Amino acid sequence: MRRILVVAVALSLVLAACTSKGGGGKGGGEGGKRPATVDGIATAAGTHKEKIDVGTPGHREYLLHIPAKVADGKWKDGKPADRPALVLALHGGLANMNKMESLTGFDRISDDKGFVVAYPDGFMTTWNAGSCCGAAKIGNIDDVGFLSKLIDKLTGAGLADPDRVFVTGFSNGAGMAYKLACEKPGKVAAIGVVEGSLVTKCDPDRPVSAMIFHGTADRSVPFNGGGNRDFNDKRPFPPVSQAVDFWRKLAKLPKPHEDVKALSGNTDCQGTGKGAQGVEVTFCKIQGGTHAWPSEASEMLWRFFDAHPRKG
């Protein structure tokens, strides 16, 4: 009996030692290993459906893509040792976060380059981007507040670098990217606008870098202006040149004149060059382009974002 007791005690000590050694593994968050969650956010490689409380009834949802380079990289105190960049990708009207994920292909670029991507969901498939669009506008939804809280949550949890937060969007989502930069420029280093329009009051206290794509044959948001802003707002969209001029003048930049390498022959991109604090505006005109996400846009946007972190 005594021998059995001694063996049992010895075995328990061995097991305790093994448990202590393994406790820092993935899910433990100790010893430089990745925890299973940070502030309730999943950290494993892949795409996770998450939700966030925005102080209103219910909650808002988003998809979060964590690349293996972050999940399997070095962690310190339960956070990535080197905080990655964050790209917020905002879907167009009558779409959703899943559609934006598949439309842009940002997951593949994220896995290659090591940045985090968040795909927020709008309100009833729309964003309140000012005088557009649909349910979100009619309900006066505080989408700026939602996106600001999402940025704060991800940067506060150490899952993203606050100086490398970039926002891009398509159509209604592009207009929302403009609105976020207009009202919260301190949270955004650069924006990427694809087939969108600046249809909100805009008086930011600092400039942001911007890359703007627009097709010359877009009938939904016409290149030279026109159409209807919303089903209940017959005012025309302003021409894309108006938004380009707004952001470059805000940063005291010249008209775009420097050729920027594009990834397809029908895309003509010109930039202003970098001004104060590294801010730059690049305009890409897509000859014959319609109201669609260009195949080259995601690669070019990441290249632009990576070169324009927030300074000062």
XYZ file of N, CA and C in Angstrom, residues 207 241-255 272 281:
54
model
N -5.029 65.899 -42.768
C -5.212 65.141 -44.007
C -4.889 63.666 -43.821
N -13.426 63.860 -59.637
C -12.353 64.860 -59.557
C -12.524 65.772 -58.347
N -13.766 65.981 -57.927
C -14.021 66.852 -56.777
C -13.420 66.260 -55.506
N -13.556 64.950 -55.321
C -12.984 64.289 -54.143
C -11.461 64.276 -54.210
N -10.922 64.016 -55.397
C -9.465 64.022 -55.554
C -8.908 65.388 -55.173
N -9.531 66.443 -55.679
C -9.071 67.799 -55.387
C -9.225 68.136 -53.903
N -10.309 67.670 -53.291
C -10.525 67.973 -51.872
C -9.379 67.434 -51.019
N -9.042 66.164 -51.204
C -8.026 65.557 -50.332
C -6.624 66.085 -50.620
N -6.327 66.394 -51.886
C -4.978 66.903 -52.170
C -4.828 68.345 -51.687
N -5.886 69.150 -51.824
C -5.810 70.532 -51.349
C -5.721 70.586 -49.833
N -6.420 69.674 -49.173
C -6.349 69.616 -47.716
C -4.916 69.381 -47.258
N -4.182 68.566 -47.995
C -2.795 68.257 -47.656
C -1.801 69.196 -48.332
N -2.326 70.225 -49.028
C -1.484 71.197 -49.734
C -0.585 70.492 -50.758
N -1.191 69.641 -51.552
C -0.476 68.859 -52.554
C -0.818 69.361 -53.954
N 0.077 69.165 -54.921
C -0.216 69.570 -56.301
C -1.198 68.594 -56.949
N -1.632 68.915 -58.151
C -2.474 67.976 -58.886
C -1.674 66.698 -59.166
N 0.318 62.504 -56.440
C 0.780 63.859 -56.135
C 2.212 63.892 -55.641
N -1.866 61.605 -52.392
C -3.123 61.254 -53.041
C -2.804 60.678 -54.417
